[in-house]
Amino acid sequence: MARTPAQPGTSARGHAPEKLKAAEGRDAASSAEVRTTAEARKTAATAGTAETPARRGPLHTLRDRLNDVAGRPSAPYYWIIGTTVALTCIGLMTVLSASAAESISAGEDPYSLFVKESIFAVAGMLLMMVLSFVPPPGLKKIAWPVLGLAVVLLLAVFTPLGKTVGGNRNWINLGDTLSFQPSEAAKLALALWMGMVLARKGDLVREWRHTVMPVVPAGIVVVGLILGGHDLGTAVITMSIIGAGLYFGGGSKRVLLAALGLGVGVAALMAVFSGNRTARLSGFFGNCDNGQGLCDQAQNGLYALASGRWFGVGLGQSRQKWSWIPEAHNDFIFAILGEELGLIGTLAIIVLYAILAFAIFRVIMKRNDTFARVVCGSVLAWIIGQAFVNIAMVAGLLPVIGVPLPLISYGGSALVMTLAALGVVLSFARSAPQPRAAAEGALKEP
């Protein structure tokens, strides 16, 4: 049979490119289909995850519910908690080192003061976390009651319930081994009350009449009751709290300057008309040769700092704590820290206080309401101002006035109330409460 001649372009060689192109097209379509299917599955899985949240434990659920009520923590919130825990732990460690020596010398249990301070630290931490979940409206509601309670407790010091310690009648005796210092509670009560009052006044606080009334008279009452117990150091810190509250509340500058001058004058008069304080001032200015040992505490504190050098003599190895420094576990605990941890250790303590101050200041700057600014500013002046006075006192830059180091010195009342004040600041370090349902609805909107 005769072959049919092939047409041009239809030979076997001519069909190959067309088949190759067809195969490549099928492969490309198949790859695209696979990618589309994979993306669809991934989108479905993501959507399913978003619509069906993963199972959370009861603690996470409780935390989310509390955050819905109190607001989400901000970055300063965690900075404050971290520095507070660090300073408290350092304080417990140093209290154990300093108090054990004095207790052994007195024939007592070397761990008794450390155990008491540890119990107060745990109670204070729990109170701090509870107050951190109280929203600002709740804090405003308790401002008047806590101030009234603080005044009643300050008055109770002058009843048979009061107790004199170191020449100062500023304690309430609650038993053989337990006492309470009302002036520490009065600091926090004043901060909350001033914040509530100045927030209500608004822009009127810029007028001198509204700056004075009623904050200055109430402050005079509280400071007067503290001075009635001869506690000049606590009175000075309380006056600084009042001044900081008026400053952050936008008070009249003339009233602030007048209040500053009045405070300095009162402190000077109290020092002049007190034989003990006059002797301390005399020793501070160099009159140490009268045989009364006026400069022994301050000089031995400096010896402790000097013997610590750069890296210290080691934890628990202090020599000055063996009855050379009175109140080594209390007012002069910074000297023991310097001896055992050296200059590096003392600088680390100062850095921790600086971080705490910066975190509280960040909270003040982020809040635009007067209540938060006044309360946080008062707490800032309280803790950082008291730390500055104590460190300057131990370093010989100020006369000895009996002010403990916040979060580090021994003292249950001071530790618990300081932690409570930081808990109030943590409450302001949270963002405005936003329920999860509303937040999820806002996220779903295009």
Coordinates of C-alpha atoms in Angstrom, one line a residue:
M1 CA 0.0 0.0 0.0
A2 CA 1.1 3.5 -0.7
R3 CA 2.0 5.7 2.2
T4 CA 0.1 8.9 2.8
P5 CA 2.6 11.6 2.6
A6 CA 3.1 13.5 5.9
Q7 CA 2.0 17.1 6.0
P8 CA 4.5 19.7 6.8
G9 CA 4.7 20.3 10.5
T10 CA 2.9 17.0 11.4
S11 CA 5.9 14.7 11.6
A12 CA 6.8 12.7 14.7
R13 CA 9.6 15.2 15.5
G14 CA 7.1 18.0 15.2
H15 CA 4.7 16.4 17.8
A16 CA 7.4 16.3 20.6
P17 CA 7.5 20.0 21.5
E18 CA 3.7 20.1 21.7
K19 CA 3.6 17.0 24.1
L20 CA 6.4 18.5 26.2
K21 CA 4.5 21.8 26.6
A22 CA 1.3 19.9 27.5
A23 CA 3.1 17.9 30.2
E24 CA 4.7 21.1 31.7
G25 CA 1.3 22.7 31.8
R26 CA -0.2 19.7 33.6
D27 CA 2.7 19.8 36.1
A28 CA 2.3 23.5 36.8
A29 CA -1.5 23.1 37.2
S30 CA -0.9 20.2 39.6
S31 CA 1.7 22.2 41.7
A32 CA -0.7 25.2 41.9
E33 CA -3.5 22.9 43.0
V34 CA -1.3 21.5 45.7
R35 CA -0.2 24.9 46.9
T36 CA -3.8 26.1 47.0
T37 CA -4.9 23.1 49.0
A38 CA -2.0 23.6 51.5
E39 CA -2.8 27.2 51.9
A40 CA -6.5 26.4 52.4
R41 CA -5.7 23.9 55.1
K42 CA -3.3 26.3 56.8
T43 CA -6.0 29.1 56.7
A44 CA -8.6 26.7 58.1
A45 CA -6.3 25.6 60.9
T46 CA -5.5 29.2 61.8
A47 CA -9.1 30.1 61.7
G48 CA -10.0 27.1 63.9
T49 CA -7.3 28.1 66.3
A50 CA -8.5 31.6 66.5
E51 CA -12.1 30.5 67.0
T52 CA -11.3 27.7 69.4
P53 CA -8.7 28.9 71.9
A54 CA -6.4 26.3 73.4
R55 CA -7.3 24.9 76.8
R56 CA -5.8 26.9 79.7
G57 CA -5.2 25.9 83.2
P58 CA -7.2 27.3 86.2
L59 CA -4.5 29.7 87.2
H60 CA -4.3 31.2 83.7
T61 CA -8.1 31.5 83.6
L62 CA -8.1 33.3 87.0
R63 CA -5.3 35.6 85.9
D64 CA -7.2 36.5 82.8
R65 CA -10.4 37.3 84.8
L66 CA -8.5 39.4 87.2
N67 CA -6.8 41.3 84.4
D68 CA -10.2 41.9 82.8
V69 CA -11.2 43.7 86.1
A70 CA -8.0 45.4 87.0
G71 CA -6.3 45.9 83.6
R72 CA -3.3 44.4 81.9
P73 CA 0.2 44.9 83.5
S74 CA 2.6 47.3 81.7
A75 CA 6.4 47.1 81.6
P76 CA 7.0 49.2 84.7
Y77 CA 4.7 46.7 86.6
Y78 CA 7.3 43.9 86.2
W79 CA 10.2 46.3 86.9
I80 CA 8.7 47.3 90.2
I81 CA 8.0 43.7 91.2
G82 CA 11.5 42.5 90.3
T83 CA 13.3 45.3 92.2
T84 CA 11.0 44.9 95.2
V85 CA 11.6 41.2 95.5
A86 CA 15.3 41.6 95.0
L87 CA 15.6 44.3 97.7
T88 CA 13.4 42.3 100.1
C89 CA 15.5 39.2 99.7
I90 CA 18.7 41.1 100.2
G91 CA 17.2 42.6 103.3
L92 CA 16.2 39.2 104.7
M93 CA 19.7 37.9 104.1
T94 CA 21.4 40.9 105.8
V95 CA 19.0 40.9 108.7
L96 CA 19.9 37.3 109.3
S97 CA 23.6 38.2 109.3
A98 CA 23.4 41.3 111.4
S99 CA 20.8 40.1 114.0
A100 CA 22.3 36.7 114.6
A101 CA 25.4 38.3 116.1
E102 CA 23.5 40.5 118.4
S103 CA 21.2 37.7 119.4
I104 CA 24.1 35.3 120.2
S105 CA 25.7 38.1 122.3
A106 CA 22.5 38.4 124.2
G107 CA 22.1 34.6 124.6
E108 CA 18.9 34.5 122.5
D109 CA 17.9 32.4 119.4
P110 CA 20.0 33.7 116.5
Y111 CA 17.2 33.0 114.0
S112 CA 14.3 34.7 115.9
L113 CA 14.4 38.1 114.2
F114 CA 15.0 36.6 110.8
V115 CA 11.9 34.3 111.2
K116 CA 9.8 37.3 112.3
E117 CA 11.0 39.4 109.4
S118 CA 10.4 36.6 106.9
I119 CA 6.8 36.2 108.1
F120 CA 6.2 39.9 107.7
A121 CA 7.8 39.8 104.2
V122 CA 5.5 37.0 103.1
A123 CA 2.4 38.9 104.5
G124 CA 3.6 42.1 102.9
M125 CA 4.1 40.4 99.5
L126 CA 0.6 38.9 99.6
L127 CA -0.9 42.3 100.6
M128 CA 1.1 44.0 97.7
M129 CA -0.4 41.6 95.2
V130 CA -3.9 41.9 96.5
L131 CA -3.7 45.7 96.3
S132 CA -2.2 45.5 92.8
F133 CA -5.6 44.1 91.6
V134 CA -7.7 46.9 93.3
P135 CA -8.8 49.4 90.6
P136 CA -8.3 53.2 91.3
P137 CA -12.0 53.7 92.1
G138 CA -11.7 51.2 94.9
L139 CA -8.6 52.9 96.2
K140 CA -10.5 56.3 96.3
K141 CA -13.3 54.7 98.3
I142 CA -11.0 53.6 101.1
A143 CA -9.0 56.9 101.3
W144 CA -11.1 58.6 104.0
P145 CA -11.5 55.4 106.2
V146 CA -7.8 54.6 106.2
L147 CA -6.8 58.2 107.1
G148 CA -9.3 58.2 109.9
L149 CA -8.0 54.8 111.1
A150 CA -4.4 56.1 110.9
V151 CA -5.2 59.1 113.1
V152 CA -7.0 56.9 115.7
L153 CA -3.9 54.6 115.8
L154 CA -1.6 57.6 116.2
L155 CA -3.7 58.8 119.1
A156 CA -3.6 55.3 120.6
V157 CA 0.1 55.7 121.0
F158 CA -0.5 58.1 123.9
T159 CA -2.7 55.6 125.7
P160 CA -1.6 52.7 127.9
L161 CA -1.4 50.7 124.7
G162 CA 1.6 52.9 123.6
K163 CA 5.2 51.7 124.0
T164 CA 8.4 53.7 124.1
V165 CA 11.4 52.3 122.1
G166 CA 14.7 54.2 122.0
G167 CA 13.2 57.3 123.5
N168 CA 10.4 57.5 120.9
R169 CA 6.8 56.8 121.8
N170 CA 5.6 55.6 118.4
W171 CA 4.6 52.0 119.0
I172 CA 1.4 50.2 119.9
N173 CA 2.0 47.1 122.0
L174 CA 0.1 44.1 120.7
G175 CA 1.6 41.5 123.0
D176 CA 4.9 40.4 124.4
T177 CA 6.5 39.8 121.1
L178 CA 4.4 41.9 118.7
S179 CA 4.0 45.6 118.2
F180 CA 2.9 48.0 115.5
Q181 CA 4.1 51.4 114.4
P182 CA 1.1 53.5 113.3
S183 CA 3.2 56.3 111.7
E184 CA 4.1 53.8 108.9
A185 CA 0.4 53.3 108.1
A186 CA -0.2 57.1 108.3
K187 CA 2.3 57.6 105.3
L188 CA 0.2 55.4 103.0
A189 CA -3.1 56.8 104.3
L190 CA -1.9 60.4 103.6
A191 CA -0.8 59.5 100.1
L192 CA -4.2 58.0 99.2
W193 CA -6.2 60.7 100.9
M194 CA -4.2 63.6 99.2
G195 CA -4.6 61.9 95.8
M196 CA -8.4 61.7 96.3
V197 CA -8.8 65.3 97.5
L198 CA -6.6 66.9 95.0
A199 CA -8.1 64.9 92.1
R200 CA -11.6 66.3 93.1
K201 CA -10.3 69.9 93.1
G202 CA -9.0 69.7 89.5
D203 CA -7.6 73.0 88.3
L204 CA -8.7 74.8 91.4
V205 CA -5.7 73.3 93.2
R206 CA -3.5 75.9 91.4
E207 CA -5.0 78.6 93.7
W208 CA -3.2 78.9 97.0
R209 CA -6.4 78.6 99.1
H210 CA -7.2 75.2 97.5
T211 CA -3.6 74.1 97.8
V212 CA -3.7 74.8 101.5
M213 CA -7.1 73.5 102.4
P214 CA -7.6 70.8 103.5
V215 CA -4.3 69.0 102.8
V216 CA -2.0 71.3 104.9
P217 CA -4.1 71.2 108.1
A218 CA -4.5 67.4 107.9
G219 CA -0.8 67.0 107.3
I220 CA -0.1 69.3 110.3
V221 CA -2.3 67.0 112.5
V222 CA -0.5 63.8 111.4
V223 CA 3.0 65.3 111.6
G224 CA 2.1 66.8 115.0
L225 CA 1.0 63.5 116.4
I226 CA 4.2 61.8 115.1
L227 CA 6.4 64.6 116.6
G228 CA 4.4 64.2 119.9
G229 CA 6.1 60.8 120.1
H230 CA 9.5 62.4 119.5
D231 CA 10.1 60.6 116.2
L232 CA 11.8 63.4 114.2
G233 CA 13.0 61.1 111.4
T234 CA 9.5 59.7 110.5
A235 CA 8.1 63.2 110.7
V236 CA 10.6 64.5 108.2
I237 CA 9.8 61.7 105.8
T238 CA 6.0 62.4 106.3
M239 CA 6.5 66.1 105.5
S240 CA 8.3 65.1 102.3
I241 CA 5.3 62.9 101.3
I242 CA 3.0 65.9 101.8
G243 CA 5.2 68.1 99.8
A244 CA 5.5 65.6 97.0
G245 CA 1.7 65.1 96.9
L246 CA 1.2 68.9 96.5
Y247 CA 3.8 69.1 93.8
F248 CA 2.5 66.3 91.7
G249 CA -1.0 67.5 92.2
G250 CA -0.2 70.9 90.7
G251 CA -0.3 72.9 93.8
S252 CA 0.7 76.6 94.2
K253 CA 4.5 77.0 94.1
R254 CA 4.3 79.7 96.7
V255 CA 2.6 77.4 99.1
L256 CA 5.1 74.7 98.4
L257 CA 8.1 77.0 99.1
A258 CA 6.4 78.2 102.3
A259 CA 5.7 74.6 103.4
L260 CA 9.3 73.7 102.7
G261 CA 10.5 76.5 104.9
L262 CA 8.1 75.6 107.7
G263 CA 9.2 72.0 107.6
V264 CA 12.9 72.9 107.9
G265 CA 12.1 75.3 110.7
V266 CA 10.1 72.7 112.7
A267 CA 12.8 70.1 112.2
A268 CA 15.5 72.6 113.4
L269 CA 13.4 73.5 116.5
M270 CA 12.8 69.9 117.4
A271 CA 16.5 69.3 117.1
V272 CA 17.4 72.3 119.3
F273 CA 15.0 71.6 122.1
S274 CA 15.9 67.9 122.3
G275 CA 19.0 67.0 124.3
N276 CA 19.6 63.8 122.4
R277 CA 19.2 65.4 119.0
T278 CA 21.4 68.3 120.0
A279 CA 24.1 65.9 121.0
R280 CA 23.8 64.1 117.7
L281 CA 24.1 67.3 115.8
S282 CA 27.1 68.3 117.9
G283 CA 28.8 65.0 117.1
F284 CA 28.0 65.4 113.4
F285 CA 29.9 68.7 113.4
G286 CA 32.9 67.1 115.0
N287 CA 32.4 67.4 118.8
C288 CA 33.3 63.8 119.5
D289 CA 35.7 64.2 122.4
N290 CA 33.3 64.6 125.3
G291 CA 33.5 61.0 126.5
Q292 CA 29.8 60.3 125.8
G293 CA 30.3 58.2 122.7
L294 CA 28.2 60.5 120.5
C295 CA 30.1 59.5 117.4
D296 CA 30.6 55.8 118.1
Q297 CA 27.7 54.6 115.9
A298 CA 28.5 56.9 113.0
Q299 CA 32.3 56.2 113.1
N300 CA 31.9 52.4 113.4
G301 CA 29.5 52.6 110.4
L302 CA 32.3 54.3 108.4
Y303 CA 34.8 51.7 109.6
A304 CA 32.5 49.0 108.3
L305 CA 32.1 50.6 104.9
A306 CA 35.9 51.1 104.7
S307 CA 36.8 47.6 105.7
G308 CA 34.5 46.2 102.9
R309 CA 36.7 47.7 100.2
W310 CA 35.7 46.6 96.7
F311 CA 34.2 43.2 97.1
G312 CA 33.6 42.9 100.8
V313 CA 34.7 40.5 103.5
G314 CA 32.0 37.9 102.6
L315 CA 28.5 37.1 103.6
G316 CA 28.2 36.7 107.4
Q317 CA 31.8 37.7 108.0
S318 CA 31.2 41.3 109.2
R319 CA 33.2 42.2 112.3
Q320 CA 31.5 45.5 113.2
K321 CA 28.1 43.8 113.7
W322 CA 29.5 42.1 116.9
S323 CA 28.1 44.9 119.2
W324 CA 30.3 47.6 117.7
I325 CA 27.4 49.2 115.8
P326 CA 24.1 49.7 117.7
E327 CA 21.0 48.9 115.6
A328 CA 23.2 47.1 113.1
H329 CA 20.1 45.2 111.7
N330 CA 18.0 48.3 111.6
D331 CA 19.1 51.9 110.9
F332 CA 22.7 51.0 110.1
I333 CA 22.1 47.8 108.1
F334 CA 23.6 49.6 105.0
A335 CA 27.0 49.6 106.9
I336 CA 26.8 45.8 107.3
L337 CA 26.0 45.5 103.6
G338 CA 29.0 47.6 102.7
E339 CA 31.3 45.6 104.9
E340 CA 30.1 42.2 103.7
L341 CA 29.5 43.0 100.0
G342 CA 31.9 45.8 99.5
L343 CA 31.6 48.9 97.3
I344 CA 30.2 46.7 94.4
G345 CA 27.4 45.4 96.6
T346 CA 26.4 48.9 97.9
L347 CA 26.4 50.3 94.3
A348 CA 24.2 47.3 93.3
I349 CA 21.7 48.3 96.1
I350 CA 21.7 51.9 94.9
V351 CA 21.1 50.8 91.3
L352 CA 18.1 48.7 92.4
Y353 CA 16.6 51.8 94.1
A354 CA 17.3 53.8 91.0
I355 CA 15.5 51.3 88.8
L356 CA 12.6 51.3 91.2
A357 CA 12.4 55.1 91.1
F358 CA 12.6 55.1 87.3
A359 CA 9.8 52.5 87.1
I360 CA 7.5 54.5 89.5
F361 CA 8.3 57.7 87.5
R362 CA 7.3 55.9 84.3
V363 CA 3.9 55.0 85.9
I364 CA 3.5 58.7 86.8
M365 CA 4.3 59.9 83.3
K366 CA 1.9 57.4 81.6
R367 CA -1.0 58.3 83.8
N368 CA -2.8 61.5 83.0
D369 CA -5.1 61.6 86.1
T370 CA -4.3 63.6 89.2
F371 CA -5.1 60.8 91.6
A372 CA -2.5 58.4 90.2
R373 CA 0.2 61.1 89.9
V374 CA -0.3 62.3 93.5
V375 CA -0.3 58.8 95.1
C376 CA 2.6 57.5 93.0
G377 CA 4.6 60.6 93.5
S378 CA 4.1 60.5 97.3
V379 CA 5.2 56.8 97.4
L380 CA 8.2 57.7 95.3
A381 CA 9.2 60.5 97.7
W382 CA 8.6 58.2 100.6
I383 CA 10.7 55.2 99.5
I384 CA 13.5 56.9 97.6
G385 CA 13.7 59.8 99.9
Q386 CA 13.9 57.6 102.9
A387 CA 16.6 55.4 101.2
F388 CA 18.6 58.5 100.4
V389 CA 18.5 59.8 104.0
N390 CA 19.5 56.5 105.4
I391 CA 22.4 55.9 103.0
A392 CA 23.6 59.5 103.5
M393 CA 23.3 59.1 107.3
V394 CA 25.4 55.9 107.2
A395 CA 28.0 57.5 104.9
G396 CA 28.4 60.5 107.2
L397 CA 26.7 63.0 105.0
L398 CA 23.8 63.6 107.3
P399 CA 23.4 63.4 111.1
V400 CA 22.0 60.2 112.6
I401 CA 18.2 60.7 112.8
G402 CA 17.0 57.1 113.0
V403 CA 15.5 56.4 109.6
P404 CA 15.5 52.8 108.4
L405 CA 16.4 51.6 104.9
P406 CA 13.2 50.7 103.0
L407 CA 12.7 47.0 102.3
I408 CA 16.0 46.1 103.8
S409 CA 16.1 47.2 107.5
Y410 CA 14.5 45.1 110.1
G411 CA 11.0 46.2 111.1
G412 CA 7.7 44.4 110.4
S413 CA 5.5 47.5 110.3
A414 CA 7.8 49.4 107.9
L415 CA 8.2 46.4 105.6
V416 CA 4.5 45.5 105.4
M417 CA 3.4 49.1 104.8
T418 CA 6.1 49.8 102.2
L419 CA 5.1 46.7 100.3
A420 CA 1.5 47.8 100.5
A421 CA 2.4 51.2 99.1
L422 CA 4.2 49.5 96.2
G423 CA 1.0 47.4 95.6
V424 CA -1.0 50.6 95.2
V425 CA 1.6 51.8 92.6
L426 CA 1.3 48.4 90.8
S427 CA -2.5 49.0 90.6
F428 CA -1.7 52.2 88.6
A429 CA 0.9 50.4 86.5
R430 CA -2.0 48.4 84.8
S431 CA -3.7 49.6 81.7
A432 CA -7.4 50.5 81.7
P433 CA -9.6 47.4 82.1
Q434 CA -11.0 46.0 78.9
P435 CA -13.1 42.8 78.9
R436 CA -11.9 40.0 76.7
A437 CA -15.2 39.9 74.8
A438 CA -14.9 43.5 73.8
A439 CA -11.3 43.1 72.9
E440 CA -12.1 40.1 70.7
G441 CA -14.9 42.0 69.0
A442 CA -12.6 44.8 68.2
L443 CA -10.1 42.4 66.7
K444 CA -12.7 40.8 64.4
E445 CA -13.7 44.2 63.0
P446 CA -12.2 44.8 59.5

